[in-house]
CSV table of C-alpha atoms in Angstrom, one decimal:
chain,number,residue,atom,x,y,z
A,22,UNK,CA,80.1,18.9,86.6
A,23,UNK,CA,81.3,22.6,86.9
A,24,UNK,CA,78.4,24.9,87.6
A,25,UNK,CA,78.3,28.2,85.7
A,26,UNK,CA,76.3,31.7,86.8
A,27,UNK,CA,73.1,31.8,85.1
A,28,UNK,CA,73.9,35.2,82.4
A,29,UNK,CA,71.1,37.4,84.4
A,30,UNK,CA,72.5,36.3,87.7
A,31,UNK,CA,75.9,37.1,85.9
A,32,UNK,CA,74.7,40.8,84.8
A,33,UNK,CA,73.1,41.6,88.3
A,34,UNK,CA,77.1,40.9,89.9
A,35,UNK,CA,78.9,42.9,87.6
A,36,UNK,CA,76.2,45.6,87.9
A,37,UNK,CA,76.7,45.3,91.5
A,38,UNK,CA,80.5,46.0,91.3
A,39,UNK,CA,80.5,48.5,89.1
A,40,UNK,CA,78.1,50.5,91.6
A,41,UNK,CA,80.8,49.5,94.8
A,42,UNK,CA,83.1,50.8,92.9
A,43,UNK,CA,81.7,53.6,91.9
A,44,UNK,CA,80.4,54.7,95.4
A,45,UNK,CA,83.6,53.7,97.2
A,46,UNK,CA,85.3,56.4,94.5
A,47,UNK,CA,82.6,59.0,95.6
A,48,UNK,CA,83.7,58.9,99.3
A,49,UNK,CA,87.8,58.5,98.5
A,50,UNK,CA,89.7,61.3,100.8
A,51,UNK,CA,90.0,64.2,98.5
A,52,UNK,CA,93.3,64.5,96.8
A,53,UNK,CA,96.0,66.4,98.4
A,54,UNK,CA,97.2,69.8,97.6
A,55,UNK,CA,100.8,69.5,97.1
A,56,UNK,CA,103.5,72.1,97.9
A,57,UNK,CA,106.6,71.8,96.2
A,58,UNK,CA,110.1,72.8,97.7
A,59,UNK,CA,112.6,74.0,96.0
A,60,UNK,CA,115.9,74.5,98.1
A,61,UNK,CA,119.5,73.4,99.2
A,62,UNK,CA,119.2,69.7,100.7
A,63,UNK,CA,122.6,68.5,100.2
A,64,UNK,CA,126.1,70.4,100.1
A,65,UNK,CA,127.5,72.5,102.5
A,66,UNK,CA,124.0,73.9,103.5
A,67,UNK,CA,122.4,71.0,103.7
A,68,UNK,CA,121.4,72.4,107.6
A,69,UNK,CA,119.7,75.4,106.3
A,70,UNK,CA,117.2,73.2,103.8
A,71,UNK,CA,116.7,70.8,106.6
A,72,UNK,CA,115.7,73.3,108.9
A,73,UNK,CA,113.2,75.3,106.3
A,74,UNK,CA,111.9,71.3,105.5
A,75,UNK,CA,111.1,71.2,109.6
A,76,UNK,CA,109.0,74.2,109.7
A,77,UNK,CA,106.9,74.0,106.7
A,78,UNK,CA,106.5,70.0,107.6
A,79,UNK,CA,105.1,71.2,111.2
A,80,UNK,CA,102.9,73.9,109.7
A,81,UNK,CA,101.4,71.9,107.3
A,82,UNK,CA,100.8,69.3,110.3
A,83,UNK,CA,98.7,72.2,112.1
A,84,UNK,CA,96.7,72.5,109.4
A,85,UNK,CA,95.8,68.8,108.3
A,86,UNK,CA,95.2,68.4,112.4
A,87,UNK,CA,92.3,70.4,111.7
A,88,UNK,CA,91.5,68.6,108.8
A,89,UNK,CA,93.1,69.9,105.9
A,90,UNK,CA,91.7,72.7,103.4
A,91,UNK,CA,87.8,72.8,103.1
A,92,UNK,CA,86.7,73.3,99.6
A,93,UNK,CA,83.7,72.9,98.2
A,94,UNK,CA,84.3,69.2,97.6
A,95,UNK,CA,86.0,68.5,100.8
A,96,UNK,CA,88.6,68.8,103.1
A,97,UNK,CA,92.3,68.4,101.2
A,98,UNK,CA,95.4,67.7,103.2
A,99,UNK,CA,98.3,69.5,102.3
A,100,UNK,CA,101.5,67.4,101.3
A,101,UNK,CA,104.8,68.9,100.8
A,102,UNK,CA,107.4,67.7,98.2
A,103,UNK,CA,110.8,68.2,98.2
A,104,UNK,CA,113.4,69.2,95.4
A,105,UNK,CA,117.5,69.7,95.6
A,106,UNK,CA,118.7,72.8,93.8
A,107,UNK,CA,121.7,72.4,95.7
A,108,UNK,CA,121.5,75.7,95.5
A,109,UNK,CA,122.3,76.1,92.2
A,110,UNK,CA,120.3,78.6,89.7
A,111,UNK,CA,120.8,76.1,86.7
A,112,UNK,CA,119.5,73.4,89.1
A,113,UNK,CA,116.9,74.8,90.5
A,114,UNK,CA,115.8,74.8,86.6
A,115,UNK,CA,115.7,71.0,86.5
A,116,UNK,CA,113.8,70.6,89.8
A,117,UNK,CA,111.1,73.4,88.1
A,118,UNK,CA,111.0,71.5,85.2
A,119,UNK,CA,110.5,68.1,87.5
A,120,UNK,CA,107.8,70.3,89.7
A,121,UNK,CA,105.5,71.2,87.3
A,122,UNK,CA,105.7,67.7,84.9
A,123,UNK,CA,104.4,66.3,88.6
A,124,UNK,CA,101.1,68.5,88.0
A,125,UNK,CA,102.1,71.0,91.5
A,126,UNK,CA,100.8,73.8,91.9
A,127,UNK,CA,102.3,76.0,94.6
A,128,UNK,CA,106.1,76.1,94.9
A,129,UNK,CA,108.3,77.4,97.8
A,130,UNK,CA,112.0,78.6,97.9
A,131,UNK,CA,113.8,81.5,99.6
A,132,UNK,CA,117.2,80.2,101.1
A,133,UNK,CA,119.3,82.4,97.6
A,134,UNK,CA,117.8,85.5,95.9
A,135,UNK,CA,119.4,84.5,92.9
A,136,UNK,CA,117.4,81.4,92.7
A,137,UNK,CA,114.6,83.0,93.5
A,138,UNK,CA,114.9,85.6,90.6
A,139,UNK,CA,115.5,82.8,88.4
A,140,UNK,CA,112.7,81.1,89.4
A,141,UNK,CA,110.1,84.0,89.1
A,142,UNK,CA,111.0,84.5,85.4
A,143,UNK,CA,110.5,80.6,84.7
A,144,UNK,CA,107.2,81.4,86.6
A,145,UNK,CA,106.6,84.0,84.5
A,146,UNK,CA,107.2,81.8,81.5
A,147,UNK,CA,105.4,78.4,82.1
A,148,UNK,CA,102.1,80.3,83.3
A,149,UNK,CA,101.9,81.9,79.7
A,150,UNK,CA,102.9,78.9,78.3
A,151,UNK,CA,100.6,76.8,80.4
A,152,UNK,CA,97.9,78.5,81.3
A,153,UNK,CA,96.0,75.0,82.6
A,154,UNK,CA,99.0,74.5,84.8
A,155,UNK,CA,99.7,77.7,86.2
A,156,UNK,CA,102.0,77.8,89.1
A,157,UNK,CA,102.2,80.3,92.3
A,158,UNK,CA,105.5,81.3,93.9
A,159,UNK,CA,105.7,81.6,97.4
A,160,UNK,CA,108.9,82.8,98.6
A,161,UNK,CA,110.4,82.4,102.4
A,162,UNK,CA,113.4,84.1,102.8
A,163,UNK,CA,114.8,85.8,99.7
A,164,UNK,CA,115.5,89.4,100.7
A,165,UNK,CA,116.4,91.2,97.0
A,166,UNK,CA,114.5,94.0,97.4
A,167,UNK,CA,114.2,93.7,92.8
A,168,UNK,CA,111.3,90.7,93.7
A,169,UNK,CA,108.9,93.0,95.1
A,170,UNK,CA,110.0,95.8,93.0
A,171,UNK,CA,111.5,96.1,89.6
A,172,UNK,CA,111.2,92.4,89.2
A,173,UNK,CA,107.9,92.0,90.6
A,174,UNK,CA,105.4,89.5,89.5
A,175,UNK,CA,101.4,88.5,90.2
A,176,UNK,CA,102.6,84.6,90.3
A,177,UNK,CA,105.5,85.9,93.3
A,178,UNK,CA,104.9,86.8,97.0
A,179,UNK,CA,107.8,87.2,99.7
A,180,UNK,CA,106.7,86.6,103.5
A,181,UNK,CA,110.4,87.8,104.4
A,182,UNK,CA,110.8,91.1,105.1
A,183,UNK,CA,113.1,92.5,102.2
A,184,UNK,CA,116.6,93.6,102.9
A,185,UNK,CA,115.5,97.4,102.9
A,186,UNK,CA,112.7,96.5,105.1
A,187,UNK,CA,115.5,95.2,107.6
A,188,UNK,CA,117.9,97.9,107.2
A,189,UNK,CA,115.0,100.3,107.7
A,190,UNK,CA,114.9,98.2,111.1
A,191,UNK,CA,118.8,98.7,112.0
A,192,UNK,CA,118.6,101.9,111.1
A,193,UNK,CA,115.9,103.2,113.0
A,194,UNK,CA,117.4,101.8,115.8
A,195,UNK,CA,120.5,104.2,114.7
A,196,UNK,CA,118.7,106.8,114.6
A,197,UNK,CA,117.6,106.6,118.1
A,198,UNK,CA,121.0,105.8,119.4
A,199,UNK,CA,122.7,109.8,120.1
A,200,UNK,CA,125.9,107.8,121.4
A,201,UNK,CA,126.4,106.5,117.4
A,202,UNK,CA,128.5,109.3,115.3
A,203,UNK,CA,130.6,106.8,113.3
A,204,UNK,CA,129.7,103.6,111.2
A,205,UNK,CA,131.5,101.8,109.0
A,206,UNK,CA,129.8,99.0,106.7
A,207,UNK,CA,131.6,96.1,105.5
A,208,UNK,CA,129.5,93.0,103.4
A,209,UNK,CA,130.2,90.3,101.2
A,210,UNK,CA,131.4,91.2,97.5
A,211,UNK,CA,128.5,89.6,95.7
A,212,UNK,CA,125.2,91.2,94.8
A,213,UNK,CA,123.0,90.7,98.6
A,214,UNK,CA,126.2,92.5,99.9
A,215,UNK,CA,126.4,95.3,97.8
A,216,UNK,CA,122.2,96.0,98.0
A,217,UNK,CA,123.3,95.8,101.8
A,218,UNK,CA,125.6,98.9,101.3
A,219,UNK,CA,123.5,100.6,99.4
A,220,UNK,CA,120.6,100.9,101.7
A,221,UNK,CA,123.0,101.3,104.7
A,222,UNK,CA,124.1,104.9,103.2
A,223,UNK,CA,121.0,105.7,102.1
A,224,UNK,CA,118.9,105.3,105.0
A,225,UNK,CA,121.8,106.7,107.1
A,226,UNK,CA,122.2,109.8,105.2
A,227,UNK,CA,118.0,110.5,105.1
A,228,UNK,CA,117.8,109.6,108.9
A,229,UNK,CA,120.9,110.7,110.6
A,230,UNK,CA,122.9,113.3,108.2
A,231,UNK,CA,125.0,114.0,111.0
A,232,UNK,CA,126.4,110.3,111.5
A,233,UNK,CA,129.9,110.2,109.6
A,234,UNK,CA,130.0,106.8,107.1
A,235,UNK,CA,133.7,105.8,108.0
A,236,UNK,CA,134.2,103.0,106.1
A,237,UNK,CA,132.4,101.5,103.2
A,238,UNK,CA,134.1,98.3,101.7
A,239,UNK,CA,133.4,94.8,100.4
A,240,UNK,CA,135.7,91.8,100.9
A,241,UNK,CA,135.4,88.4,98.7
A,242,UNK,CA,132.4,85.9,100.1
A,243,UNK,CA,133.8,83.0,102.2
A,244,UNK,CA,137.7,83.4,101.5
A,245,UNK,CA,139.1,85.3,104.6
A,246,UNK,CA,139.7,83.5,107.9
A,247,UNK,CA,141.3,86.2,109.4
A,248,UNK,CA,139.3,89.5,109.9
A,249,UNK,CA,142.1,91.6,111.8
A,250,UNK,CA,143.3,93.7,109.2
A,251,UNK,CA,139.8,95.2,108.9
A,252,UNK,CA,139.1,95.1,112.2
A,253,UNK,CA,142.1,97.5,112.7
A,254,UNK,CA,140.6,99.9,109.8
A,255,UNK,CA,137.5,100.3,111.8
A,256,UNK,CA,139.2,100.9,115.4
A,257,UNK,CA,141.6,103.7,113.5
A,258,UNK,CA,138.8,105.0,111.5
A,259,UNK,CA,137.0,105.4,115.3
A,260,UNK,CA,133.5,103.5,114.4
A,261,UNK,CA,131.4,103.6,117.2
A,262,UNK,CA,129.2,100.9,115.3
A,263,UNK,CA,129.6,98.5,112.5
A,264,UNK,CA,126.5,97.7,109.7
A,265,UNK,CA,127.3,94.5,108.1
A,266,UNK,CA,124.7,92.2,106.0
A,267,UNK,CA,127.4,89.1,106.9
A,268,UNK,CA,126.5,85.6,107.3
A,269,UNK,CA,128.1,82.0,108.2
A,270,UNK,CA,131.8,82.4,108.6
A,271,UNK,CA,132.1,85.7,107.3
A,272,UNK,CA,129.8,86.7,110.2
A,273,UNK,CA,131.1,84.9,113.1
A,274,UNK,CA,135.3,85.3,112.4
A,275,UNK,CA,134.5,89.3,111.8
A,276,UNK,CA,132.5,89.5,115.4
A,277,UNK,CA,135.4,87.7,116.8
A,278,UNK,CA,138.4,89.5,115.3
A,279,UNK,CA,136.6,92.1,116.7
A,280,UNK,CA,136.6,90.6,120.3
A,281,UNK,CA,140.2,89.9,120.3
A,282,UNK,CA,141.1,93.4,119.0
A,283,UNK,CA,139.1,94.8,122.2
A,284,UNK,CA,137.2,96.3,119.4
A,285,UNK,CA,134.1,97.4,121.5
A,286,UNK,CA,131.5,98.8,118.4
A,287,UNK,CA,128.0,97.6,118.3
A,288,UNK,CA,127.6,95.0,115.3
A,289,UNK,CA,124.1,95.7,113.8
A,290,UNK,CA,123.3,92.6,111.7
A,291,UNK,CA,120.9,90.9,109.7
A,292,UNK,CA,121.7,87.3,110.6
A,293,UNK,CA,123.6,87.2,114.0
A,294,UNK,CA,120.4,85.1,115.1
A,295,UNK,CA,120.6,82.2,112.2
A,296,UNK,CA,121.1,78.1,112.1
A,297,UNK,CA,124.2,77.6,114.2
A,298,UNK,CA,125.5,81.8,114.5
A,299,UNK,CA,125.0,82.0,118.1
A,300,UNK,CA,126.9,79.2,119.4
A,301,UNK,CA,130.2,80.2,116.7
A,302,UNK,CA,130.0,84.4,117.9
A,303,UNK,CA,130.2,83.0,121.5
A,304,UNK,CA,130.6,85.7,124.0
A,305,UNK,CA,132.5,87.9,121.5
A,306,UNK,CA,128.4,88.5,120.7
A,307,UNK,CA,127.2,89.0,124.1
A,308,UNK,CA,125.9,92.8,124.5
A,309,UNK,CA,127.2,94.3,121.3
A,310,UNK,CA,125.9,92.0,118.6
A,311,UNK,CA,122.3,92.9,117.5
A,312,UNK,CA,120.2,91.1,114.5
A,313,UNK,CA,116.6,91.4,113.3
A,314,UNK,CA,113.9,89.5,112.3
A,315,UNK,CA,109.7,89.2,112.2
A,316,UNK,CA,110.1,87.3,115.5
A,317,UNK,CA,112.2,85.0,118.0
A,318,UNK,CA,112.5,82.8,121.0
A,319,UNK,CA,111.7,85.5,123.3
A,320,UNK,CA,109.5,87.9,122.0
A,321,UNK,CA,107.2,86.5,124.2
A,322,UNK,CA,108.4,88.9,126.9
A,323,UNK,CA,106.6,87.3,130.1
A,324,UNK,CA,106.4,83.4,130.6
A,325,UNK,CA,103.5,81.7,129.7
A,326,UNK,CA,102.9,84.3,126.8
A,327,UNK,CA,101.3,83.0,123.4
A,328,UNK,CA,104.6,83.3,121.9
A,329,UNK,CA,106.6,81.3,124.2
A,330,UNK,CA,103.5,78.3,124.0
A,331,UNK,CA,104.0,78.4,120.4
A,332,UNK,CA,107.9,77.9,120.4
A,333,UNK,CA,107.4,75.4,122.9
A,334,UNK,CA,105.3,73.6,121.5
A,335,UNK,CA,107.0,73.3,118.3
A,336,UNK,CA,109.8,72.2,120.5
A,337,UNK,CA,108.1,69.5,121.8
A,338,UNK,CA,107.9,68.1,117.6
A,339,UNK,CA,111.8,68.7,117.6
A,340,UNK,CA,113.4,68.4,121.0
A,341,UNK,CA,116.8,68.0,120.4
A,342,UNK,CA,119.2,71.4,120.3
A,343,UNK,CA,120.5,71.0,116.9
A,344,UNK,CA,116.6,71.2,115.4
A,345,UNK,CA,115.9,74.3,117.6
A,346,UNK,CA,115.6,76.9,115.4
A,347,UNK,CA,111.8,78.5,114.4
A,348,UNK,CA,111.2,80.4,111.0
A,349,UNK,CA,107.4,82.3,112.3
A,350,UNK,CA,107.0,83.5,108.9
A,351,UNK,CA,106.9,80.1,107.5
A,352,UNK,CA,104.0,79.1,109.4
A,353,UNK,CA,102.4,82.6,108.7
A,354,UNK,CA,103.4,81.5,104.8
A,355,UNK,CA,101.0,78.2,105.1
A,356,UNK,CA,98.5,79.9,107.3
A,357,UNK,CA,98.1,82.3,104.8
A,358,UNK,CA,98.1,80.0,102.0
A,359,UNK,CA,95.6,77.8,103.3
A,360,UNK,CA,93.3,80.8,104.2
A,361,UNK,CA,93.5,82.1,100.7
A,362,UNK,CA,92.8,78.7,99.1
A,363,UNK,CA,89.8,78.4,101.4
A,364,UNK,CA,88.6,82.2,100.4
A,365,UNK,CA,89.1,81.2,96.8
A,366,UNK,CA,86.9,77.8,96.8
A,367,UNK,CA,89.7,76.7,94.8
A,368,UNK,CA,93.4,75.7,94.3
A,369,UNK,CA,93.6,77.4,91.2
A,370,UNK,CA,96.6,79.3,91.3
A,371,UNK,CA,95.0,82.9,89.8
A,372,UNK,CA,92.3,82.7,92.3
A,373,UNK,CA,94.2,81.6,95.2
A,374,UNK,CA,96.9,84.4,94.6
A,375,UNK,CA,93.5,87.1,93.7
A,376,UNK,CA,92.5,85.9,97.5
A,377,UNK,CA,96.2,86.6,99.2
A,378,UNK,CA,95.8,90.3,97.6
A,379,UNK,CA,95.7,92.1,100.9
A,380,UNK,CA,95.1,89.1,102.9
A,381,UNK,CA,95.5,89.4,106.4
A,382,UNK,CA,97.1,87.2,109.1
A,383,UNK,CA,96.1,87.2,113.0
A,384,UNK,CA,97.7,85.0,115.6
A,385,UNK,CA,97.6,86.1,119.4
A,386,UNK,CA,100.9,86.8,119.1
A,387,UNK,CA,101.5,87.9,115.4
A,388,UNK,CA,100.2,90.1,112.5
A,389,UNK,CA,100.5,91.0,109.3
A,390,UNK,CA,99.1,91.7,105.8
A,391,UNK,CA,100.2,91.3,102.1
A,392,UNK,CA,100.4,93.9,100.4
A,393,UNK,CA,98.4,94.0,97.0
A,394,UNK,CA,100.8,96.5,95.3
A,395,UNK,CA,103.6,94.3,95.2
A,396,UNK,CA,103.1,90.8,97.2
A,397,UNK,CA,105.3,92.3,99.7
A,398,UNK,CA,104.4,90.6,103.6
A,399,UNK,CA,104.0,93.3,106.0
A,400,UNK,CA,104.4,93.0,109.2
A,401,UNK,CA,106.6,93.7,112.9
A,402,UNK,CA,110.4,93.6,113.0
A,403,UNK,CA,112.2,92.8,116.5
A,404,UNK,CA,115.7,94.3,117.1
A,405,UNK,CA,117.5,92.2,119.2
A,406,UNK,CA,120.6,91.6,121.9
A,407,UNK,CA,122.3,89.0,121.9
A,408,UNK,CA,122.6,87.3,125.6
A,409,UNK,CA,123.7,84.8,127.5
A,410,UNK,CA,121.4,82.4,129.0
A,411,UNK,CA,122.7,82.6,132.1
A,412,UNK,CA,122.8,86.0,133.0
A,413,UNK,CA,118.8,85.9,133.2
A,414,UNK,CA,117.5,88.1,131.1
A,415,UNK,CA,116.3,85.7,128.5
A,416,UNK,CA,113.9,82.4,128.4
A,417,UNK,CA,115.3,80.9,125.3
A,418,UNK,CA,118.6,79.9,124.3
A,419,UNK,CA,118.9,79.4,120.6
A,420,UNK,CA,119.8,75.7,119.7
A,421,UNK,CA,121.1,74.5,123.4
A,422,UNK,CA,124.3,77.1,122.7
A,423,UNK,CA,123.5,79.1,125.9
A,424,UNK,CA,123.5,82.4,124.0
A,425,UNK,CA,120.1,83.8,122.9
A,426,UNK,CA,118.6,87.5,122.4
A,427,UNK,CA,116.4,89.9,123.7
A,428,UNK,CA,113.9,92.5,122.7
A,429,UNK,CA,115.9,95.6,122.3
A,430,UNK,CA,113.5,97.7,120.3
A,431,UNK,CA,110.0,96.7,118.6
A,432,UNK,CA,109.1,98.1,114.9
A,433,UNK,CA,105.3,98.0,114.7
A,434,UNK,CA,104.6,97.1,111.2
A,435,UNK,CA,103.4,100.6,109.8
A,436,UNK,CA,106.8,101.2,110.4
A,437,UNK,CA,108.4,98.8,108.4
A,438,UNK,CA,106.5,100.0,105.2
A,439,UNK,CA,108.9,101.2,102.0
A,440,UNK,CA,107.5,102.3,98.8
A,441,UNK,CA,107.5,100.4,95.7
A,442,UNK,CA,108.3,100.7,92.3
A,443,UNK,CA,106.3,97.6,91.1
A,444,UNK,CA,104.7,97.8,87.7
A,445,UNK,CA,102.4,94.7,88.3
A,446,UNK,CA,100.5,93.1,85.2
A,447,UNK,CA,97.5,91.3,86.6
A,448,UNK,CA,95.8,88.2,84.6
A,449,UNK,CA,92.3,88.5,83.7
A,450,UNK,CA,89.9,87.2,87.2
């Protein structure tokens, strides 16, 4: 005959489950904070999202190495998500709408200002709309200078320096130069290239009044392949230096008509240094071509330096050339984060962004603070030569090209700082 469990020895079992169960629930690993990404990941800059994806993946890696986030109830690993915009505004819509129905919290973008304006009025939108689900904008690279001022926002912060910030840099630099009497700016027709212009004649004429502006023109984004004809402009017009907020293509096939032409101007840029622009300017770069950003390969200065452990130990996560290429501010970006969610004793969106309000980040290598007026990162900009590797004055190459820059000129943050014009309307604490 089948035996059956007596009913009390029955109860006793089930009792006993329930309470394994319910202890085994009690020490789960907290739940993740997630971090959605919202950027290019297929198309024609596929690179660009893939590198952005490498840096945040390592900096969130630091930070669950030391065990995640502590809150009250734990320590929470970070986890990053991914989304393809494609870089499309309409489609970076979708992937918002596909964020937040996933219950994230935090979202990250920066490779197209556009998007990112786009994206801060959805923001805007789904925190009123939601207030249970509120969600905080960190951005990583958009420049407009409108998302930290006319467009600014309490749900938005920039850990980029903004594209005034960086003409501020190139133009000190300007200033300091008595051989420079003559620039002519050239950009991209399309809204980045135009705010470029603008700031390159205004900062020029408050700085150096005597410096003649010899050339001011647009030309149509990613549609000429052959850069003589302007070239020739700027050699008759007699620039001794050339401004230009150019990227990709349009950066490297201007640099090079120039090279050819035995044009001999200094090229001050904004992205001479980016994914793959070293290797395509070649030597038509070396000694003329100068960029800036919050750091590089060989800020370091000396071997052995803080710096030059960090980038070499992120080198060590992604050894081969074509991964070589180091965002800093996106590691300041999750240090910060992770800081702030800690301060807040909670991953509440409002409290988290209350706790980055005039946060401050310290590395032995790296400051900077975020600005409560308008969520603007500030912090130190380095103007730099571009070199080749073997003529030993640099460390670092950038991406096994053999061409990499140097330190030409240091901006201690103070002297990065711009006023603002943001009108910010703060939810309650």
């Amino acid at each position: 005959m089948k035996k059956f469990l007596q009913p009390k020895l029955l109860v006793t079992l089930c009792a006993a489950i329930v309470a394994c169960t319910l202890n085994l629930a009690a020490h789960a690993a907290p739940a993740p904070i997630r971090i959605g990404m919202i950027d290019g990941l297929s198309g024609p800059f596929a690179n660009a999202g893939e590198a952005v994806v490498r840096n945040i993946s390592y900096a969130i890696d630091r930070v669950n190495a030391r065990g995640g986030v502590s809150l009250p109830d734990g320590k929470h690993p970070l986890q990053l998500s991914t989304f393809d915009n494609k870089l499309g505004v309409e489609d970076s819509l979708v992937q918002f709408r596909q964020l937040t129905d996933q219950g994230i919290s935090f979202l990250i973008e920066g490779n197209s200002s556009a998007v990112a304006a786009a994206l801060v009025d959805a923001v805007n939108k789904h925190n009123q709309r939601e207030p249970d689900k509120r969600v905080l904008f960190l951005n990583y690279s958009a420049v407009d200078p409108a998302l930290t001022n006319e467009k600014c926002s309490f749900w938005h912060f920039r850990f980029d320096a903004s594209a005034d910030m960086r003409m501020q840099a190139l133009t000190e630099a300007i200033k300091a130069d008595d051989k420079t009497k003559r620039v002519y700016i050239i950009g991209q027709d399309y809204s980045f290239g135009r705010q470029v212009a603008k700031a390159a004649r205004e900062q020029l004429t408050s700085k150096r009044p005597d410096i003649a502006i010899v050339g001011d023109e647009l030309h149509p984004i990613g549609k000429i392949k052959d850069f003589a004809p302007y070239i020739a402009k700027m050699k008759s017009a007699g620039a001794d230096a050339v401004i230009t907020g150019n990227w990709g293509n349009d950066l490297t096939l201007l640099v090079k008509a120039a090279k050819d032409a035995g044009f001999k101007a200094k090229f001050y840029t904004f992205y001479a240094n980016s994914l793959g622009a070293p290797a395509a300017i070649a030597d038509a770069g070396v000694g003329v071509v100068r960029a800036v950003a919050e750091w590089h390969p060989n800020a370091g200065g000396t071997p052995n330096s803080p710096s030059d452990a960090f980038y070499q130990e992120y080198r060590k996560r992604y050894p081969q050339a074509k991964d070589d290429y180091m965002y800093l501010r996106m590691h300041v970006m999750i240090e910060m984060l992770a800081a702030a969610i800690e301060k807040a004793k909670s991953a509440d969106p409002r409290a988290v962004a209350y706790a980055l309000e005039g946060a401050h980040y310290q590395s032995a290598f790296h400051s900077a603070t975020m600005r409560a007026a308008d969520h603007q990162l500030i912090q130190p900009l380095y103007l730099m030569q571009m070199q080749r590797a073997d003529s030993g004055g640099i460390r670092f190459d950038n991406e096994g090209s053999g061409y990499g820059f140097r330190t030409e000129r240091f901006i201690p943050a103070e002297q990065t700082v711009l006023p603002t014009s943001c009108k910010m309307q703060r939810p309650a604490r």
